[in-house]
Structure formats: C-alpha cells, structure tokens
Tab-separated table of N, CA, C and O in Angstrom:
chain	number	residue	atom	x	y	z
A	1	MET	N	-23.854	2.662	24.364
A	1	MET	CA	-22.580	3.008	24.957
A	1	MET	C	-22.300	2.169	26.212
A	1	MET	O	-21.211	1.634	26.356
A	2	ILE	N	-23.283	2.059	27.115
A	2	ILE	CA	-23.103	1.272	28.330
A	2	ILE	C	-22.926	-0.201	27.979
A	2	ILE	O	-22.098	-0.887	28.581
A	3	GLY	N	-23.673	-0.671	26.989
A	3	GLY	CA	-23.539	-2.066	26.554
A	3	GLY	C	-22.152	-2.366	26.031
A	3	GLY	O	-21.561	-3.404	26.343
A	4	THR	N	-21.602	-1.468	25.257
A	4	THR	CA	-20.260	-1.637	24.718
A	4	THR	C	-19.228	-1.646	25.841
A	4	THR	O	-18.314	-2.479	25.848
A	5	LEU	N	-19.391	-0.737	26.779
A	5	LEU	CA	-18.474	-0.682	27.922
A	5	LEU	C	-18.538	-1.975	28.732
A	5	LEU	O	-17.502	-2.516	29.142
A	6	LEU	N	-19.732	-2.489	28.924
A	6	LEU	CA	-19.906	-3.743	29.659
A	6	LEU	C	-19.209	-4.896	28.938
A	6	LEU	O	-18.510	-5.695	29.563
A	7	VAL	N	-19.366	-4.974	27.635
A	7	VAL	CA	-18.709	-6.029	26.851
A	7	VAL	C	-17.193	-5.903	26.956
A	7	VAL	O	-16.483	-6.896	27.152
A	8	VAL	N	-16.680	-4.690	26.854
A	8	VAL	CA	-15.234	-4.470	26.963
A	8	VAL	C	-14.723	-4.902	28.340
A	8	VAL	O	-13.686	-5.558	28.453
A	9	LEU	N	-15.461	-4.569	29.388
A	9	LEU	CA	-15.061	-4.961	30.739
A	9	LEU	C	-15.070	-6.484	30.912
A	9	LEU	O	-14.162	-7.045	31.522
A	10	ILE	N	-16.078	-7.132	30.373
A	10	ILE	CA	-16.157	-8.599	30.472
A	10	ILE	C	-14.994	-9.243	29.725
A	10	ILE	O	-14.340	-10.155	30.244
A	11	VAL	N	-14.714	-8.770	28.522
A	11	VAL	CA	-13.602	-9.324	27.736
A	11	VAL	C	-12.269	-9.072	28.458
A	11	VAL	O	-11.407	-9.955	28.510
A	12	ALA	N	-12.114	-7.884	29.031
A	12	ALA	CA	-10.882	-7.580	29.763
A	12	ALA	C	-10.720	-8.508	30.965
A	12	ALA	O	-9.629	-9.036	31.212
A	13	PHE	N	-11.802	-8.734	31.711
A	13	PHE	CA	-11.745	-9.622	32.874
A	13	PHE	C	-11.410	-11.049	32.440
A	13	PHE	O	-10.547	-11.705	33.037
A	14	MET	N	-12.076	-11.520	31.402
A	14	MET	CA	-11.824	-12.883	30.921
A	14	MET	C	-10.379	-13.033	30.438
A	14	MET	O	-9.745	-14.062	30.665
A	15	SER	N	-9.858	-12.011	29.788
A	15	SER	CA	-8.466	-12.047	29.329
A	15	SER	C	-7.512	-12.085	30.513
A	15	SER	O	-6.523	-12.829	30.504
A	16	TYR	N	-7.795	-11.294	31.532
A	16	TYR	CA	-6.954	-11.288	32.716
A	16	TYR	C	-6.940	-12.666	33.379
A	16	TYR	O	-5.875	-13.191	33.725
A	17	VAL	N	-8.123	-13.260	33.533
A	17	VAL	CA	-8.217	-14.583	34.153
A	17	VAL	C	-7.452	-15.611	33.330
A	17	VAL	O	-6.716	-16.432	33.859
A	18	ARG	N	-7.606	-15.572	32.036
A	18	ARG	CA	-7.003	-16.576	31.165
A	18	ARG	C	-5.487	-16.402	31.045
A	18	ARG	O	-4.755	-17.392	30.962
A	19	PHE	N	-5.007	-15.161	31.026
A	19	PHE	CA	-3.599	-14.926	30.711
A	19	PHE	C	-2.755	-14.401	31.872
A	19	PHE	O	-1.569	-14.149	31.692
A	20	SER	N	-3.346	-14.249	33.048
A	20	SER	CA	-2.541	-13.759	34.168
A	20	SER	C	-1.469	-14.788	34.516
A	20	SER	O	-1.678	-15.992	34.401
A	21	PRO	N	-0.304	-14.321	34.938
A	21	PRO	CA	0.789	-15.249	35.211
A	21	PRO	C	0.515	-16.137	36.420
A	21	PRO	O	-0.187	-15.750	37.353
A	22	LEU	N	1.059	-17.325	36.359
A	22	LEU	CA	1.016	-18.274	37.471
A	22	LEU	C	2.464	-18.647	37.795
A	22	LEU	O	2.958	-19.688	37.371
A	23	PRO	N	3.145	-17.805	38.540
A	23	PRO	CA	4.568	-18.067	38.804
A	23	PRO	C	4.777	-19.349	39.612
A	23	PRO	O	4.205	-19.518	40.690
A	24	ALA	N	5.573	-20.232	39.079
A	24	ALA	CA	5.820	-21.521	39.731
A	24	ALA	C	6.350	-21.340	41.144
A	24	ALA	O	5.976	-22.091	42.049
A	25	GLU	N	7.193	-20.329	41.362
A	25	GLU	CA	7.769	-20.155	42.699
A	25	GLU	C	6.713	-19.815	43.736
A	25	GLU	O	6.906	-20.055	44.920
A	26	ARG	N	5.576	-19.292	43.321
A	26	ARG	CA	4.496	-19.004	44.271
A	26	ARG	C	3.652	-20.243	44.545
A	26	ARG	O	3.234	-20.493	45.675
A	27	TRP	N	3.368	-21.017	43.516
A	27	TRP	CA	2.397	-22.105	43.636
A	27	TRP	C	3.035	-23.464	43.914
A	27	TRP	O	2.392	-24.338	44.491
A	28	HIS	N	4.262	-23.666	43.493
A	28	HIS	CA	4.917	-24.972	43.639
A	28	HIS	C	5.710	-24.997	44.947
A	28	HIS	O	6.938	-24.918	44.971
A	29	GLN	N	4.975	-25.100	46.051
A	29	GLN	CA	5.557	-25.100	47.386
A	29	GLN	C	5.307	-26.453	48.054
A	29	GLN	O	4.335	-27.135	47.744
A	30	SER	N	6.160	-26.800	48.998
A	30	SER	CA	5.960	-28.012	49.782
A	30	SER	C	4.672	-27.883	50.599
A	30	SER	O	4.322	-26.797	51.056
A	31	ILE	N	3.976	-28.981	50.770
A	31	ILE	CA	2.690	-28.988	51.478
A	31	ILE	C	2.949	-29.250	52.955
A	31	ILE	O	3.455	-30.305	53.334
A	32	ALA	N	2.571	-28.297	53.791
A	32	ALA	CA	2.850	-28.392	55.225
A	32	ALA	C	1.748	-29.092	56.004
A	32	ALA	O	1.972	-29.540	57.128
A	33	ALA	N	0.562	-29.208	55.440
A	33	ALA	CA	-0.584	-29.777	56.162
A	33	ALA	C	-0.294	-31.199	56.611
A	33	ALA	O	0.389	-31.964	55.926
A	34	ALA	N	-0.833	-31.553	57.780
A	34	ALA	CA	-0.624	-32.888	58.337
A	34	ALA	C	-1.886	-33.742	58.304
A	34	ALA	O	-1.834	-34.929	58.605
A	35	SER	N	-3.023	-33.138	57.948
A	35	SER	CA	-4.278	-33.892	57.938
A	35	SER	C	-5.224	-33.322	56.888
A	35	SER	O	-5.013	-32.217	56.373
A	36	ASP	N	-6.270	-34.082	56.601
A	36	ASP	CA	-7.276	-33.657	55.633
A	36	ASP	C	-7.955	-32.377	56.105
A	36	ASP	O	-8.288	-32.242	57.283
A	37	THR	N	-8.147	-31.464	55.170
A	37	THR	CA	-8.797	-30.193	55.476
A	37	THR	C	-9.600	-29.743	54.263
A	37	THR	O	-9.128	-29.865	53.135
A	38	ASP	N	-10.800	-29.241	54.509
A	38	ASP	CA	-11.600	-28.599	53.470
A	38	ASP	C	-11.749	-27.137	53.842
A	38	ASP	O	-11.927	-26.805	55.014
A	39	PHE	N	-11.686	-26.262	52.857
A	39	PHE	CA	-11.898	-24.842	53.093
A	39	PHE	C	-12.603	-24.259	51.878
A	39	PHE	O	-12.773	-24.940	50.863
A	40	ALA	N	-13.030	-23.015	51.966
A	40	ALA	CA	-13.877	-22.416	50.930
A	40	ALA	C	-13.234	-22.445	49.555
A	40	ALA	O	-13.929	-22.606	48.557
A	41	GLY	N	-11.930	-22.309	49.477
A	41	GLY	CA	-11.263	-22.246	48.185
A	41	GLY	C	-10.502	-23.488	47.799
A	41	GLY	O	-9.739	-23.476	46.832
A	42	GLY	N	-10.692	-24.607	48.512
A	42	GLY	CA	-9.956	-25.802	48.146
A	42	GLY	C	-9.994	-26.883	49.203
A	42	GLY	O	-10.873	-26.912	50.058
A	43	ALA	N	-8.996	-27.771	49.125
A	43	ALA	CA	-8.944	-28.904	50.044
A	43	ALA	C	-7.530	-29.468	50.099
A	43	ALA	O	-6.736	-29.280	49.170
A	44	VAL	N	-7.257	-30.156	51.197
A	44	VAL	CA	-5.999	-30.880	51.386
A	44	VAL	C	-6.353	-32.307	51.755
A	44	VAL	O	-7.288	-32.549	52.531
A	45	ARG	N	-5.624	-33.247	51.206
A	45	ARG	CA	-5.761	-34.647	51.583
A	45	ARG	C	-4.374	-35.198	51.859
A	45	ARG	O	-3.409	-34.885	51.156
A	46	VAL	N	-4.278	-36.032	52.907
A	46	VAL	CA	-3.033	-36.700	53.271
A	46	VAL	C	-3.354	-38.176	53.384
A	46	VAL	O	-4.265	-38.568	54.117
A	47	LEU	N	-2.624	-39.008	52.632
A	47	LEU	CA	-2.893	-40.437	52.676
A	47	LEU	C	-1.596	-41.222	52.593
A	47	LEU	O	-0.598	-40.715	52.088
A	48	PRO	N	-1.622	-42.453	53.117
A	48	PRO	CA	-0.429	-43.283	52.999
A	48	PRO	C	-0.160	-43.583	51.530
A	48	PRO	O	-1.094	-43.785	50.757
A	49	GLY	N	1.105	-43.575	51.166
A	49	GLY	CA	1.407	-43.830	49.764
A	49	GLY	C	2.857	-44.129	49.526
A	49	GLY	O	3.680	-44.128	50.443
A	50	ASN	N	3.160	-44.381	48.265
A	50	ASN	CA	4.518	-44.704	47.849
A	50	ASN	C	4.727	-44.171	46.432
A	50	ASN	O	3.831	-43.551	45.857
A	51	ALA	N	5.890	-44.415	45.877
A	51	ALA	CA	6.222	-43.892	44.548
A	51	ALA	C	5.275	-44.426	43.468
A	51	ALA	O	4.942	-43.703	42.526
A	52	ALA	N	4.835	-45.666	43.597
A	52	ALA	CA	3.929	-46.231	42.588
A	52	ALA	C	2.579	-45.523	42.600
A	52	ALA	O	2.031	-45.181	41.539
A	53	LEU	N	2.028	-45.283	43.784
A	53	LEU	CA	0.760	-44.559	43.877
A	53	LEU	C	0.935	-43.122	43.401
A	53	LEU	O	0.076	-42.581	42.704
A	54	PHE	N	2.047	-42.509	43.743
A	54	PHE	CA	2.335	-41.147	43.282
A	54	PHE	C	2.351	-41.100	41.746
A	54	PHE	O	1.772	-40.188	41.139
A	55	ALA	N	2.986	-42.075	41.114
A	55	ALA	CA	3.037	-42.126	39.643
A	55	ALA	C	1.634	-42.299	39.047
A	55	ALA	O	1.305	-41.663	38.042
A	56	ARG	N	0.803	-43.144	39.671
A	56	ARG	CA	-0.571	-43.307	39.183
A	56	ARG	C	-1.351	-42.007	39.338
A	56	ARG	O	-2.144	-41.636	38.460
A	57	MET	N	-1.123	-41.294	40.429
A	57	MET	CA	-1.802	-40.003	40.614
A	57	MET	C	-1.397	-39.015	39.524
A	57	MET	O	-2.233	-38.275	39.007
A	58	ASP	N	-0.126	-39.007	39.176
A	58	ASP	CA	0.325	-38.140	38.090
A	58	ASP	C	-0.376	-38.512	36.786
A	58	ASP	O	-0.845	-37.639	36.053
A	59	GLN	N	-0.480	-39.799	36.497
A	59	GLN	CA	-1.167	-40.239	35.276
A	59	GLN	C	-2.626	-39.798	35.269
A	59	GLN	O	-3.134	-39.308	34.265
A	60	VAL	N	-3.298	-39.974	36.388
A	60	VAL	CA	-4.708	-39.586	36.477
A	60	VAL	C	-4.837	-38.073	36.344
A	60	VAL	O	-5.682	-37.574	35.596
A	61	MET	N	-4.006	-37.345	37.054
A	61	MET	CA	-4.100	-35.884	37.038
A	61	MET	C	-3.893	-35.342	35.636
A	61	MET	O	-4.627	-34.457	35.188
A	62	THR	N	-2.909	-35.845	34.919
A	62	THR	CA	-2.649	-35.339	33.569
A	62	THR	C	-3.705	-35.790	32.572
A	62	THR	O	-3.783	-35.251	31.472
A	63	SER	N	-4.545	-36.754	32.956
A	63	SER	CA	-5.637	-37.168	32.068
A	63	SER	C	-6.875	-36.281	32.215
A	63	SER	O	-7.775	-36.342	31.383
A	64	PHE	N	-6.918	-35.470	33.265
A	64	PHE	CA	-8.061	-34.577	33.456
A	64	PHE	C	-8.070	-33.521	32.345
A	64	PHE	O	-7.016	-33.009	31.964
A	65	PRO	N	-9.244	-33.169	31.850
A	65	PRO	CA	-9.329	-32.155	30.793
A	65	PRO	C	-8.746	-30.816	31.241
A	65	PRO	O	-8.855	-30.437	32.408
A	66	ARG	N	-8.114	-30.132	30.317
A	66	ARG	CA	-7.595	-28.774	30.503
A	66	ARG	C	-6.582	-28.683	31.645
A	66	ARG	O	-6.487	-27.671	32.317
A	67	THR	N	-5.821	-29.752	31.848
A	67	THR	CA	-4.827	-29.822	32.931
A	67	THR	C	-3.437	-29.929	32.333
A	67	THR	O	-3.204	-30.698	31.401
A	68	ARG	N	-2.508	-29.145	32.901
A	68	ARG	CA	-1.104	-29.210	32.479
A	68	ARG	C	-0.210	-29.080	33.710
A	68	ARG	O	-0.637	-28.582	34.751
A	69	ILE	N	1.007	-29.529	33.568
A	69	ILE	CA	1.975	-29.409	34.666
A	69	ILE	C	2.525	-27.989	34.680
A	69	ILE	O	2.954	-27.468	33.645
A	70	LEU	N	2.505	-27.377	35.842
A	70	LEU	CA	3.098	-26.055	36.031
A	70	LEU	C	4.565	-26.185	36.434
A	70	LEU	O	5.420	-25.453	35.937
A	71	ALA	N	4.865	-27.130	37.330
A	71	ALA	CA	6.239	-27.308	37.810
A	71	ALA	C	6.378	-28.687	38.438
A	71	ALA	O	5.393	-29.300	38.847
A	72	GLY	N	7.619	-29.148	38.539
A	72	GLY	CA	7.906	-30.407	39.216
A	72	GLY	C	7.887	-31.602	38.291
A	72	GLY	O	7.656	-31.491	37.091
A	73	SER	N	8.143	-32.770	38.893
A	73	SER	CA	8.191	-34.015	38.121
A	73	SER	C	8.009	-35.205	39.065
A	73	SER	O	8.112	-35.067	40.287
A	74	ARG	N	7.787	-36.354	38.460
A	74	ARG	CA	7.704	-37.588	39.261
A	74	ARG	C	9.013	-37.838	39.985
A	74	ARG	O	9.026	-38.272	41.135
A	75	GLN	N	10.123	-37.572	39.293
A	75	GLN	CA	11.428	-37.814	39.898
A	75	GLN	C	11.628	-36.941	41.143
A	75	GLN	O	12.276	-37.355	42.098
A	76	ASP	N	11.069	-35.742	41.122
A	76	ASP	CA	11.151	-34.853	42.282
A	76	ASP	C	10.231	-35.299	43.412
A	76	ASP	O	10.392	-34.874	44.549
A	77	GLY	N	9.204	-36.094	43.070
A	77	GLY	CA	8.193	-36.464	44.061
A	77	GLY	C	7.320	-35.284	44.445
A	77	GLY	O	6.721	-35.260	45.519
A	78	HIS	N	7.211	-34.316	43.537
A	78	HIS	CA	6.493	-33.075	43.837
A	78	HIS	C	6.089	-32.440	42.504
A	78	HIS	O	6.967	-32.051	41.720
A	79	ILE	N	4.775	-32.387	42.238
A	79	ILE	CA	4.284	-31.844	40.970
A	79	ILE	C	3.124	-30.897	41.246
A	79	ILE	O	2.256	-31.187	42.070
A	80	THR	N	3.117	-29.779	40.539
A	80	THR	CA	2.018	-28.819	40.623
A	80	THR	C	1.397	-28.689	39.240
A	80	THR	O	2.109	-28.533	38.244
A	81	TYR	N	0.071	-28.747	39.197
A	81	TYR	CA	-0.703	-28.715	37.956
A	81	TYR	C	-1.630	-27.507	37.944
A	81	TYR	O	-2.035	-27.012	38.991
A	82	VAL	N	-2.013	-27.101	36.753
A	82	VAL	CA	-3.046	-26.086	36.557
A	82	VAL	C	-4.168	-26.738	35.774
A	82	VAL	O	-3.930	-27.341	34.723
A	83	THR	N	-5.393	-26.627	36.304
A	83	THR	CA	-6.584	-27.098	35.602
A	83	THR	C	-7.472	-25.880	35.387
A	83	THR	O	-7.800	-25.177	36.343
A	84	ARG	N	-7.859	-25.654	34.151
A	84	ARG	CA	-8.690	-24.483	33.829
A	84	ARG	C	-10.143	-24.889	33.610
A	84	ARG	O	-10.418	-25.938	33.026
A	85	SER	N	-11.058	-24.030	34.085
A	85	SER	CA	-12.481	-24.277	33.878
A	85	SER	C	-12.805	-24.189	32.388
A	85	SER	O	-12.115	-23.506	31.627
A	86	ALA	N	-13.862	-24.875	31.983
A	86	ALA	CA	-14.188	-25.006	30.567
A	86	ALA	C	-14.575	-23.683	29.917
A	86	ALA	O	-14.119	-23.366	28.829
A	87	VAL	N	-15.411	-22.895	30.542
A	87	VAL	CA	-15.962	-21.718	29.882
A	87	VAL	C	-15.053	-20.500	30.015
A	87	VAL	O	-14.631	-19.916	29.028
A	88	PHE	N	-14.738	-20.106	31.232
A	88	PHE	CA	-13.991	-18.869	31.444
A	88	PHE	C	-12.490	-19.069	31.598
A	88	PHE	O	-11.730	-18.114	31.585
A	89	GLY	N	-12.053	-20.300	31.797
A	89	GLY	CA	-10.625	-20.569	31.938
A	89	GLY	C	-10.046	-20.239	33.290
A	89	GLY	O	-8.845	-20.008	33.422
A	90	PHE	N	-10.905	-20.223	34.345
A	90	PHE	CA	-10.392	-19.975	35.688
A	90	PHE	C	-9.381	-21.058	36.053
A	90	PHE	O	-9.661	-22.242	35.918
A	91	PRO	N	-8.190	-20.673	36.534
A	91	PRO	CA	-7.194	-21.682	36.900
A	91	PRO	C	-7.368	-22.159	38.342
A	91	PRO	O	-7.571	-21.363	39.257
A	92	ASP	N	-7.315	-23.455	38.518
A	92	ASP	CA	-7.195	-24.073	39.832
A	92	ASP	C	-5.831	-24.737	39.886
A	92	ASP	O	-5.366	-25.294	38.888
A	93	ILE	N	-5.202	-24.697	41.033
A	93	ILE	CA	-3.857	-25.226	41.205
A	93	ILE	C	-3.928	-26.463	42.095
A	93	ILE	O	-4.531	-26.425	43.168
A	94	THR	N	-3.315	-27.560	41.650
A	94	THR	CA	-3.260	-28.787	42.441
A	94	THR	C	-1.802	-29.210	42.576
A	94	THR	O	-1.082	-29.289	41.584
A	95	THR	N	-1.391	-29.480	43.797
A	95	THR	CA	-0.043	-29.964	44.057
A	95	THR	C	-0.142	-31.338	44.695
A	95	THR	O	-0.953	-31.550	45.595
A	96	ILE	N	0.665	-32.274	44.200
A	96	ILE	CA	0.789	-33.579	44.854
A	96	ILE	C	2.262	-33.757	45.218
A	96	ILE	O	3.150	-33.373	44.470
A	97	GLU	N	2.463	-34.320	46.395
A	97	GLU	CA	3.832	-34.443	46.898
A	97	GLU	C	3.986	-35.732	47.685
A	97	GLU	O	3.162	-36.048	48.546
A	98	LEU	N	5.036	-36.461	47.383
A	98	LEU	CA	5.395	-37.654	48.141
A	98	LEU	C	6.337	-37.220	49.256
A	98	LEU	O	7.435	-36.713	48.993
A	99	GLN	N	5.875	-37.353	50.492
A	99	GLN	CA	6.682	-36.996	51.665
A	99	GLN	C	6.806	-38.232	52.545
A	99	GLN	O	5.873	-38.581	53.261
A	100	GLY	N	7.932	-38.887	52.471
A	100	GLY	CA	8.131	-40.116	53.251
A	100	GLY	C	7.130	-41.176	52.841
A	100	GLY	O	7.068	-41.567	51.682
A	101	ASP	N	6.314	-41.643	53.800
A	101	ASP	CA	5.307	-42.660	53.527
A	101	ASP	C	3.925	-42.058	53.287
A	101	ASP	O	2.926	-42.778	53.319
A	102	ASP	N	3.864	-40.753	53.061
A	102	ASP	CA	2.595	-40.064	52.809
A	102	ASP	C	2.606	-39.398	51.444
A	102	ASP	O	3.651	-38.963	50.957
A	103	ILE	N	1.415	-39.315	50.861
A	103	ILE	CA	1.209	-38.466	49.695
A	103	ILE	C	0.283	-37.358	50.145
A	103	ILE	O	-0.784	-37.610	50.718
A	104	LYS	N	0.722	-36.129	49.902
A	104	LYS	CA	-0.077	-34.965	50.273
A	104	LYS	C	-0.593	-34.315	48.998
A	104	LYS	O	0.161	-34.172	48.025
A	105	LEU	N	-1.853	-33.940	49.024
A	105	LEU	CA	-2.500	-33.309	47.885
A	105	LEU	C	-3.123	-31.997	48.351
A	105	LEU	O	-3.782	-31.973	49.389
A	106	TYR	N	-2.921	-30.962	47.574
A	106	TYR	CA	-3.426	-29.635	47.928
A	106	TYR	C	-4.005	-29.009	46.668
A	106	TYR	O	-3.266	-28.738	45.714
A	107	ALA	N	-5.308	-28.795	46.650
A	107	ALA	CA	-5.987	-28.190	45.504
A	107	ALA	C	-6.635	-26.892	45.955
A	107	ALA	O	-7.320	-26.861	46.977
A	108	ARG	N	-6.397	-25.826	45.175
A	108	ARG	CA	-6.927	-24.523	45.576
A	108	ARG	C	-7.203	-23.664	44.349
A	108	ARG	O	-6.666	-23.895	43.278
A	109	LEU	N	-8.045	-22.669	44.579
A	109	LEU	CA	-8.382	-21.759	43.497
A	109	LEU	C	-7.357	-20.644	43.394
A	109	LEU	O	-6.615	-20.371	44.326
A	110	ARG	N	-7.330	-20.010	42.242
A	110	ARG	CA	-6.435	-18.861	42.018
A	110	ARG	C	-7.187	-17.546	42.202
A	110	ARG	O	-6.652	-16.581	42.701
A	111	PHE	N	-8.450	-17.518	41.774
A	111	PHE	CA	-9.264	-16.308	41.861
A	111	PHE	C	-10.514	-16.591	42.678
A	111	PHE	O	-11.076	-17.675	42.592
A	112	GLY	N	-10.944	-15.599	43.447
A	112	GLY	CA	-12.202	-15.713	44.168
A	112	GLY	C	-12.024	-16.176	45.598
A	112	GLY	O	-10.916	-16.348	46.095
A	113	ALA	N	-13.186	-16.409	46.240
A	113	ALA	CA	-13.194	-16.797	47.649
A	113	ALA	C	-13.726	-18.207	47.855
A	113	ALA	O	-13.449	-18.829	48.862
A	114	SER	N	-14.506	-18.707	46.904
A	114	SER	CA	-15.082	-20.041	47.037
A	114	SER	C	-15.050	-20.755	45.695
A	114	SER	O	-15.288	-20.152	44.652
A	115	ASP	N	-14.752	-22.041	45.753
A	115	ASP	CA	-14.753	-22.839	44.526
A	115	ASP	C	-15.952	-23.769	44.446
A	115	ASP	O	-16.019	-24.609	43.559
A	116	LEU	N	-16.885	-23.639	45.390
A	116	LEU	CA	-18.111	-24.456	45.427
A	116	LEU	C	-17.800	-25.950	45.485
A	116	LEU	O	-18.556	-26.773	44.994
A	117	GLY	N	-16.674	-26.307	46.084
A	117	GLY	CA	-16.309	-27.713	46.263
A	117	GLY	C	-15.641	-28.365	45.065
A	117	GLY	O	-15.369	-29.567	45.084
A	118	VAL	N	-15.331	-27.600	44.033
A	118	VAL	CA	-14.742	-28.162	42.816
A	118	VAL	C	-13.387	-28.812	43.103
A	118	VAL	O	-13.105	-29.916	42.628
A	119	ASN	N	-12.533	-28.155	43.862
A	119	ASN	CA	-11.207	-28.713	44.130
A	119	ASN	C	-11.274	-29.950	45.015
A	119	ASN	O	-10.539	-30.908	44.798
A	120	ARG	N	-12.159	-29.958	45.995
A	120	ARG	CA	-12.344	-31.149	46.835
A	120	ARG	C	-12.780	-32.331	45.958
A	120	ARG	O	-12.248	-33.438	46.065
A	121	LYS	N	-13.735	-32.088	45.076
A	121	LYS	CA	-14.218	-33.148	44.184
A	121	LYS	C	-13.117	-33.630	43.244
A	121	LYS	O	-13.017	-34.827	42.969
A	122	ARG	N	-12.261	-32.717	42.775
A	122	ARG	CA	-11.148	-33.121	41.917
A	122	ARG	C	-10.208	-34.044	42.679
A	122	ARG	O	-9.755	-35.066	42.150
A	123	LEU	N	-9.913	-33.702	43.938
A	123	LEU	CA	-9.044	-34.572	44.737
A	123	LEU	C	-9.684	-35.943	44.951
A	123	LEU	O	-8.990	-36.966	44.898
A	124	GLU	N	-10.988	-35.973	45.196
A	124	GLU	CA	-11.677	-37.258	45.371
A	124	GLU	C	-11.595	-38.102	44.100
A	124	GLU	O	-11.350	-39.309	44.168
A	125	ARG	N	-11.789	-37.475	42.929
A	125	ARG	CA	-11.676	-38.212	41.659
A	125	ARG	C	-10.240	-38.676	41.424
A	125	ARG	O	-10.015	-39.788	40.944
A	126	LEU	N	-9.283	-37.843	41.790
A	126	LEU	CA	-7.875	-38.196	41.631
A	126	LEU	C	-7.511	-39.409	42.489
A	126	LEU	O	-6.914	-40.374	41.998
A	127	ILE	N	-7.912	-39.374	43.740
A	127	ILE	CA	-7.601	-40.478	44.649
A	127	ILE	C	-8.283	-41.761	44.184
A	127	ILE	O	-7.660	-42.818	44.113
A	128	ALA	N	-9.568	-41.667	43.866
A	128	ALA	CA	-10.311	-42.860	43.401
A	128	ALA	C	-9.694	-43.417	42.113
A	128	ALA	O	-9.516	-44.632	41.976
A	129	GLY	N	-9.335	-42.546	41.197
A	129	GLY	CA	-8.735	-43.002	39.933
A	129	GLY	C	-7.387	-43.658	40.130
A	129	GLY	O	-7.075	-44.678	39.504
A	130	ALA	N	-6.576	-43.102	41.009
A	130	ALA	CA	-5.235	-43.655	41.247
A	130	ALA	C	-5.296	-44.984	41.996
A	130	ALA	O	-4.438	-45.838	41.812
A	131	LYS	N	-6.327	-45.144	42.829
A	131	LYS	CA	-6.474	-46.393	43.582
A	131	LYS	C	-7.279	-47.428	42.818
A	131	LYS	O	-7.504	-48.522	43.326
A	132	GLY	N	-7.712	-47.051	41.616
A	132	GLY	CA	-8.444	-48.003	40.768
A	132	GLY	C	-9.918	-48.071	41.075
A	132	GLY	O	-10.591	-49.044	40.762
A	133	GLY	N	-10.472	-47.021	41.704
A	133	GLY	CA	-11.868	-47.044	42.090
A	133	GLY	C	-12.739	-46.269	41.249
A	133	GLY	O	-13.073	-45.770	40.389
C-alpha cells in the first residue's frame, strides 16, 4: 500500500513538473541586469553585441536538445526559450535580449532553489557557440 502511494505521488509530481503552465507574460520579460551575475537558481550575462551575434545565439540556443521558443523572435530582439531536463523534464527558462549595443542573457530555473550551475553552464556554451568557440 505504501509503495503504491509512493509511486502515485512520484508520477503526480513528475506530471506536474512536465505539464505545469509556463505563461509567457511571466517569463518573457525585459532583462534589467546591468552586469554578470551568478545565483543559486541561474545566471545573467551581459556582453557587447549586435543583431548578427543575437541571430547566432538564437541558432545555437535552438540547437540545444529539448529546447523550444516560449515567446519572442529575432525581429523583436527578445526571445525566451524553455529547455527541459532529459529525465524528469524540469524546465529551465533562458531569455536573450538585444538592448542597444549589449546582449543580455538570463537563464533561471522554474522549480527548486538551486540548479547546481546548469543554467550558468548553458549560458557559457551559448556564448562560446555563438562566438565560434
């Protein structure tokens, strides 16, 4: 009986994580940060850039496994993506935005308190890939 209850709870939790809504109006916001920042649930990077680098970042980001666009477009200069973990489908949210002569990137988790550096590493791979490194 306890085993069955445990399985039901695990399946319910996994379903909630996988299918909970990700409203674009909550996640697709302008990035206010002015400098690089790391925190327990994500990271922010600010770097000099232009429309061409922004387009390459979009190409790299959409090439990452289990990643899709949540909102925005290249034409807007502002795109928010969802990348899901392989096993449980935990969503991480990444926003890239062209603001003047800067590109701002903000990657954060949706659930939990710490991402163990996963979002910071994703931003590092994104930047290196877009710059050809």
